[in-house]
Amino acid sequence: MNNYNWNNAFPDTPESFKNKVSATLNSLPDQKENDEMENRKISIKKKIIIALVAAMVVGTTAFATGKIFSITSHGSNIPTYTTMPTVEQVKDDFKFAPKLVKEFDNGYTFTSGYTVNNEGNDEKGNSVAKTKSLDFTYTKGKDKLNLSMENGMLGERSKKETVIATSNGIDLYYHSYANKLVPADYKLTGQDKQDESSGKYVFSYGSDKVEISQIQCLNWMQNGINYSFLTIDSNISKDELVKMAQQIISTK
């Protein structure tokens, strides 16, 4: 099956969305933790991109009043779980019971779990829906990936998404793109505008410097729960992500 080029799906990200991404960064708590500052920067970078991915799933088309136009995600760098929780623990804390995998067959292993609060906004910036999702981090050597689990899904899936595989009757949706993360006060140059228009880069705001990252996302819905893998500059292939998703889907 051919990959869908998601870069071309979002040629002109609206200012309202860019402002929401910046607001997400500014709302993150300024906490002093045992982690090195560099780890905090990586975490913040991930949260900005998660917000961007969430808005991409919704799409950038302006929906009718009351419909979700963009999504922001807020969370803490302090883990909710430092060891793999049980399904019962998650159900008590989050009011839904996702399928949980401690270690995948390809070697990615659970390291921490976080609470993420998500808010859906209409095109005027008004809050229309809120959810709480569970965000797991898995590592394999120096490589990391994120798995988000949410009871339902804010907004609507873009009609331009492409099904990359089907497992037990469940469609798996994959997309990848080059993200250019820039400071909040960054002004797009002429070349930037060309790159955005052509789909070479998707721009997001909130970093202290310009960074370009390769993003991969794989998501699916099972029993009313939305699962989503997110990787940033990872060496993992889309085929490996599909196999990891299949392992979750087949978990009893």
CSV table of C-alpha atoms in Angstrom, one decimal:
chain,number,residue,atom,x,y,z
A,1,MET,CA,0.0,0.0,0.0
A,2,ASN,CA,1.3,3.4,-0.9
A,3,ASN,CA,2.1,5.9,1.9
A,4,TYR,CA,0.0,9.1,2.0
A,5,ASN,CA,2.1,12.2,2.0
A,6,TRP,CA,0.8,14.1,5.1
A,7,ASN,CA,3.0,17.1,4.4
A,8,ASN,CA,0.8,18.1,1.5
A,9,ALA,CA,-2.4,17.7,3.6
A,10,PHE,CA,-1.7,20.9,5.6
A,11,PRO,CA,-0.3,23.6,3.2
A,12,ASP,CA,-1.5,26.6,5.3
A,13,THR,CA,-1.7,26.1,9.0
A,14,PRO,CA,-4.0,28.9,10.4
A,15,GLU,CA,-2.7,31.5,12.9
A,16,SER,CA,-5.3,30.4,15.4
A,17,PHE,CA,-3.7,27.0,15.6
A,18,LYS,CA,-0.2,28.4,15.8
A,19,ASN,CA,-1.3,30.5,18.8
A,20,LYS,CA,-2.8,27.5,20.5
A,21,VAL,CA,0.5,25.6,20.2
A,22,SER,CA,2.3,28.6,21.7
A,23,ALA,CA,-0.2,28.7,24.5
A,24,THR,CA,0.3,25.1,25.2
A,25,LEU,CA,4.0,25.6,25.7
A,26,ASN,CA,3.5,28.7,27.9
A,27,SER,CA,1.1,26.8,30.2
A,28,LEU,CA,3.6,24.0,31.0
A,29,PRO,CA,4.7,24.1,34.7
A,30,ASP,CA,8.1,25.4,35.5
A,31,GLN,CA,9.2,22.5,37.8
A,32,LYS,CA,12.6,21.7,39.2
A,33,GLU,CA,13.2,18.0,38.9
A,34,ASN,CA,16.0,15.5,39.2
A,35,ASP,CA,16.1,15.2,35.4
A,36,GLU,CA,18.7,17.2,33.5
A,37,MET,CA,17.5,20.3,31.8
A,38,GLU,CA,18.1,18.8,28.4
A,39,ASN,CA,15.6,16.0,29.2
A,40,ARG,CA,13.1,18.7,30.1
A,41,LYS,CA,13.7,20.4,26.7
A,42,ILE,CA,13.1,17.1,24.9
A,43,SER,CA,9.9,16.6,26.9
A,44,ILE,CA,8.6,20.1,26.1
A,45,LYS,CA,9.5,19.6,22.4
A,46,LYS,CA,7.5,16.3,22.5
A,47,LYS,CA,4.5,18.1,24.0
A,48,ILE,CA,4.5,20.8,21.3
A,49,ILE,CA,4.6,18.2,18.6
A,50,ILE,CA,1.9,16.1,20.3
A,51,ALA,CA,-0.4,19.2,20.2
A,52,LEU,CA,0.5,19.6,16.5
A,53,VAL,CA,-0.3,16.0,15.8
A,54,ALA,CA,-3.6,16.2,17.6
A,55,ALA,CA,-4.6,19.2,15.5
A,56,MET,CA,-3.6,17.3,12.4
A,57,VAL,CA,-5.9,14.5,13.2
A,58,VAL,CA,-8.8,17.0,13.5
A,59,GLY,CA,-7.7,18.7,10.4
A,60,THR,CA,-7.3,22.4,9.7
A,61,THR,CA,-10.6,23.0,8.1
A,62,ALA,CA,-12.9,25.4,10.0
A,63,PHE,CA,-15.9,23.4,11.3
A,64,ALA,CA,-19.2,24.8,12.3
A,65,THR,CA,-19.7,26.5,15.6
A,66,GLY,CA,-19.3,24.1,18.5
A,67,LYS,CA,-17.1,21.7,16.5
A,68,ILE,CA,-13.5,21.1,17.4
A,69,PHE,CA,-11.0,23.1,15.3
A,70,SER,CA,-7.8,22.6,17.3
A,71,ILE,CA,-6.5,20.6,20.2
A,72,THR,CA,-4.0,21.5,22.9
A,73,SER,CA,-2.4,19.1,25.4
A,74,HIS,CA,-1.1,20.0,28.8
A,75,GLY,CA,0.9,17.8,31.2
A,76,SER,CA,3.7,17.6,33.8
A,77,ASN,CA,7.2,16.2,33.5
A,78,ILE,CA,6.6,14.3,36.7
A,79,PRO,CA,5.5,10.7,35.9
A,80,THR,CA,2.1,9.4,37.1
A,81,TYR,CA,3.6,5.9,36.9
A,82,THR,CA,7.3,4.9,37.3
A,83,THR,CA,6.5,1.2,37.0
A,84,MET,CA,4.0,-0.5,34.7
A,85,PRO,CA,0.5,0.0,36.2
A,86,THR,CA,-2.2,-2.7,36.2
A,87,VAL,CA,-5.3,-2.3,34.1
A,88,GLU,CA,-7.2,-1.9,37.4
A,89,GLN,CA,-5.0,1.0,38.4
A,90,VAL,CA,-5.5,2.8,35.1
A,91,LYS,CA,-9.2,2.2,35.2
A,92,ASP,CA,-9.4,3.7,38.7
A,93,ASP,CA,-7.2,6.7,37.7
A,94,PHE,CA,-8.5,7.4,34.1
A,95,LYS,CA,-11.9,5.7,34.1
A,96,PHE,CA,-11.1,3.5,31.1
A,97,ALA,CA,-9.2,0.3,30.7
A,98,PRO,CA,-6.8,0.2,27.7
A,99,LYS,CA,-4.8,-2.8,26.7
A,100,LEU,CA,-1.3,-2.5,28.3
A,101,VAL,CA,2.0,-3.9,27.0
A,102,LYS,CA,5.1,-3.7,29.3
A,103,GLU,CA,7.6,-4.9,26.7
A,104,PHE,CA,7.2,-5.3,22.9
A,105,ASP,CA,8.6,-8.1,20.9
A,106,ASN,CA,11.0,-5.8,19.2
A,107,GLY,CA,12.6,-4.7,22.5
A,108,TYR,CA,10.9,-1.4,23.3
A,109,THR,CA,10.2,-1.4,27.1
A,110,PHE,CA,8.0,0.7,29.3
A,111,THR,CA,9.9,3.4,31.3
A,112,SER,CA,7.2,5.9,32.6
A,113,GLY,CA,3.6,6.9,32.2
A,114,TYR,CA,2.1,10.4,32.3
A,115,THR,CA,-1.2,12.1,32.6
A,116,VAL,CA,-2.1,14.5,29.8
A,117,ASN,CA,-5.1,16.8,29.8
A,118,ASN,CA,-6.5,17.6,26.3
A,119,GLU,CA,-8.8,20.4,25.3
A,120,GLY,CA,-10.7,20.7,22.1
A,121,ASN,CA,-11.4,24.3,20.9
A,122,ASP,CA,-13.6,25.8,18.3
A,123,GLU,CA,-12.3,28.2,15.7
A,124,LYS,CA,-12.8,31.1,18.0
A,125,GLY,CA,-10.7,29.5,20.7
A,126,ASN,CA,-13.7,28.5,22.9
A,127,SER,CA,-13.3,25.2,24.8
A,128,VAL,CA,-15.9,22.6,23.6
A,129,ALA,CA,-14.5,19.4,25.0
A,130,LYS,CA,-12.0,18.0,27.5
A,131,THR,CA,-10.4,14.6,28.0
A,132,LYS,CA,-7.6,13.0,30.0
A,133,SER,CA,-5.3,10.6,28.3
A,134,LEU,CA,-2.5,8.3,29.4
A,135,ASP,CA,0.9,8.8,27.8
A,136,PHE,CA,3.5,6.0,28.0
A,137,THR,CA,7.1,6.3,27.1
A,138,TYR,CA,9.0,3.3,25.8
A,139,THR,CA,12.7,3.0,25.2
A,140,LYS,CA,15.1,0.7,23.4
A,141,GLY,CA,18.7,1.7,24.0
A,142,LYS,CA,18.8,5.5,23.3
A,143,ASP,CA,15.6,5.4,21.1
A,144,LYS,CA,12.3,6.5,22.5
A,145,LEU,CA,8.7,6.5,21.4
A,146,ASN,CA,5.4,7.6,22.9
A,147,LEU,CA,2.1,5.7,23.1
A,148,SER,CA,-1.0,7.8,24.0
A,149,MET,CA,-4.2,6.1,25.1
A,150,GLU,CA,-7.5,8.0,25.3
A,151,ASN,CA,-11.1,7.1,26.0
A,152,GLY,CA,-12.6,8.1,22.7
A,153,MET,CA,-11.1,10.8,20.4
A,154,LEU,CA,-11.5,14.5,20.3
A,155,GLY,CA,-12.7,15.9,17.0
A,156,GLU,CA,-13.0,14.0,13.7
A,157,ARG,CA,-10.5,12.0,11.8
A,158,SER,CA,-9.4,13.7,8.7
A,159,LYS,CA,-10.9,12.2,5.5
A,160,LYS,CA,-7.4,12.4,3.9
A,161,GLU,CA,-5.9,9.8,6.3
A,162,THR,CA,-4.8,6.6,4.7
A,163,VAL,CA,-5.2,3.1,6.2
A,164,ILE,CA,-1.7,1.5,6.1
A,165,ALA,CA,-2.8,-1.9,7.5
A,166,THR,CA,-5.7,-3.8,9.1
A,167,SER,CA,-5.4,-6.0,12.1
A,168,ASN,CA,-8.3,-8.2,13.4
A,169,GLY,CA,-10.7,-5.9,11.5
A,170,ILE,CA,-9.1,-2.7,13.0
A,171,ASP,CA,-7.8,-0.1,10.6
A,172,LEU,CA,-4.3,1.4,11.4
A,173,TYR,CA,-3.7,5.0,10.2
A,174,TYR,CA,-0.1,6.1,9.6
A,175,HIS,CA,1.4,9.5,8.6
A,176,SER,CA,4.8,11.1,8.7
A,177,TYR,CA,6.2,14.5,8.0
A,178,ALA,CA,9.1,16.9,8.6
A,179,ASN,CA,8.3,19.3,11.5
A,180,LYS,CA,10.1,22.7,11.8
A,181,LEU,CA,9.9,23.9,15.4
A,182,VAL,CA,10.6,27.6,15.8
A,183,PRO,CA,10.5,30.3,18.6
A,184,ALA,CA,7.2,31.8,19.4
A,185,ASP,CA,8.1,35.2,17.9
A,186,TYR,CA,9.7,33.7,14.8
A,187,LYS,CA,8.7,35.4,11.5
A,188,LEU,CA,8.5,33.2,8.5
A,189,THR,CA,10.9,34.1,5.7
A,190,GLY,CA,10.1,34.0,2.1
A,191,GLN,CA,11.7,30.6,1.8
A,192,ASP,CA,9.8,29.3,4.9
A,193,LYS,CA,6.5,30.3,3.3
A,194,GLN,CA,7.5,28.4,0.1
A,195,ASP,CA,8.5,25.4,2.2
A,196,GLU,CA,5.2,25.5,4.1
A,197,SER,CA,3.1,26.0,0.9
A,198,SER,CA,4.9,23.1,-0.9
A,199,GLY,CA,4.6,20.8,2.1
A,200,LYS,CA,8.3,20.5,2.7
A,201,TYR,CA,7.8,21.4,6.4
A,202,VAL,CA,5.0,21.7,8.9
A,203,PHE,CA,5.7,24.6,11.2
A,204,SER,CA,5.1,24.7,15.0
A,205,TYR,CA,6.0,27.3,17.5
A,206,GLY,CA,7.5,27.4,21.0
A,207,SER,CA,11.1,26.3,20.9
A,208,ASP,CA,14.1,28.4,22.0
A,209,LYS,CA,15.8,27.7,18.6
A,210,VAL,CA,14.9,26.4,15.2
A,211,GLU,CA,14.8,22.6,15.0
A,212,ILE,CA,13.8,20.2,12.3
A,213,SER,CA,12.4,16.8,13.3
A,214,GLN,CA,11.1,13.8,11.5
A,215,ILE,CA,7.7,12.7,12.9
A,216,GLN,CA,5.9,9.4,12.6
A,217,CYS,CA,2.4,8.7,13.9
A,218,LEU,CA,0.4,5.5,13.9
A,219,ASN,CA,-3.1,5.4,15.4
A,220,TRP,CA,-6.2,3.2,15.7
A,221,MET,CA,-9.4,2.8,17.6
A,222,GLN,CA,-10.2,-0.4,19.5
A,223,ASN,CA,-13.2,-0.9,21.8
A,224,GLY,CA,-13.8,2.9,22.0
A,225,ILE,CA,-10.2,3.6,23.0
A,226,ASN,CA,-7.9,5.7,20.8
A,227,TYR,CA,-4.3,4.5,20.7
A,228,SER,CA,-1.6,6.6,19.0
A,229,PHE,CA,2.2,6.0,18.6
A,230,LEU,CA,4.3,9.1,18.2
A,231,THR,CA,8.0,9.0,17.3
A,232,ILE,CA,10.4,12.0,17.0
A,233,ASP,CA,13.7,11.4,15.0
A,234,SER,CA,13.4,7.7,15.7
A,235,ASN,CA,15.1,4.9,13.6
A,236,ILE,CA,12.0,2.7,14.0
A,237,SER,CA,10.2,1.8,10.7
A,238,LYS,CA,6.5,2.1,10.0
A,239,ASP,CA,6.4,-1.7,9.6
A,240,GLU,CA,7.7,-2.1,13.2
A,241,LEU,CA,5.1,0.4,14.4
A,242,VAL,CA,2.4,-1.7,12.7
A,243,LYS,CA,3.7,-4.9,14.5
A,244,MET,CA,3.7,-3.1,17.8
A,245,ALA,CA,0.1,-2.0,17.2
A,246,GLN,CA,-0.8,-5.6,16.3
A,247,GLN,CA,0.8,-6.8,19.6
A,248,ILE,CA,-1.4,-4.4,21.6
A,249,ILE,CA,-4.5,-5.3,19.6
A,250,SER,CA,-4.0,-9.0,20.2
A,251,THR,CA,-3.3,-8.6,23.9
A,252,LYS,CA,-6.0,-10.3,26.1
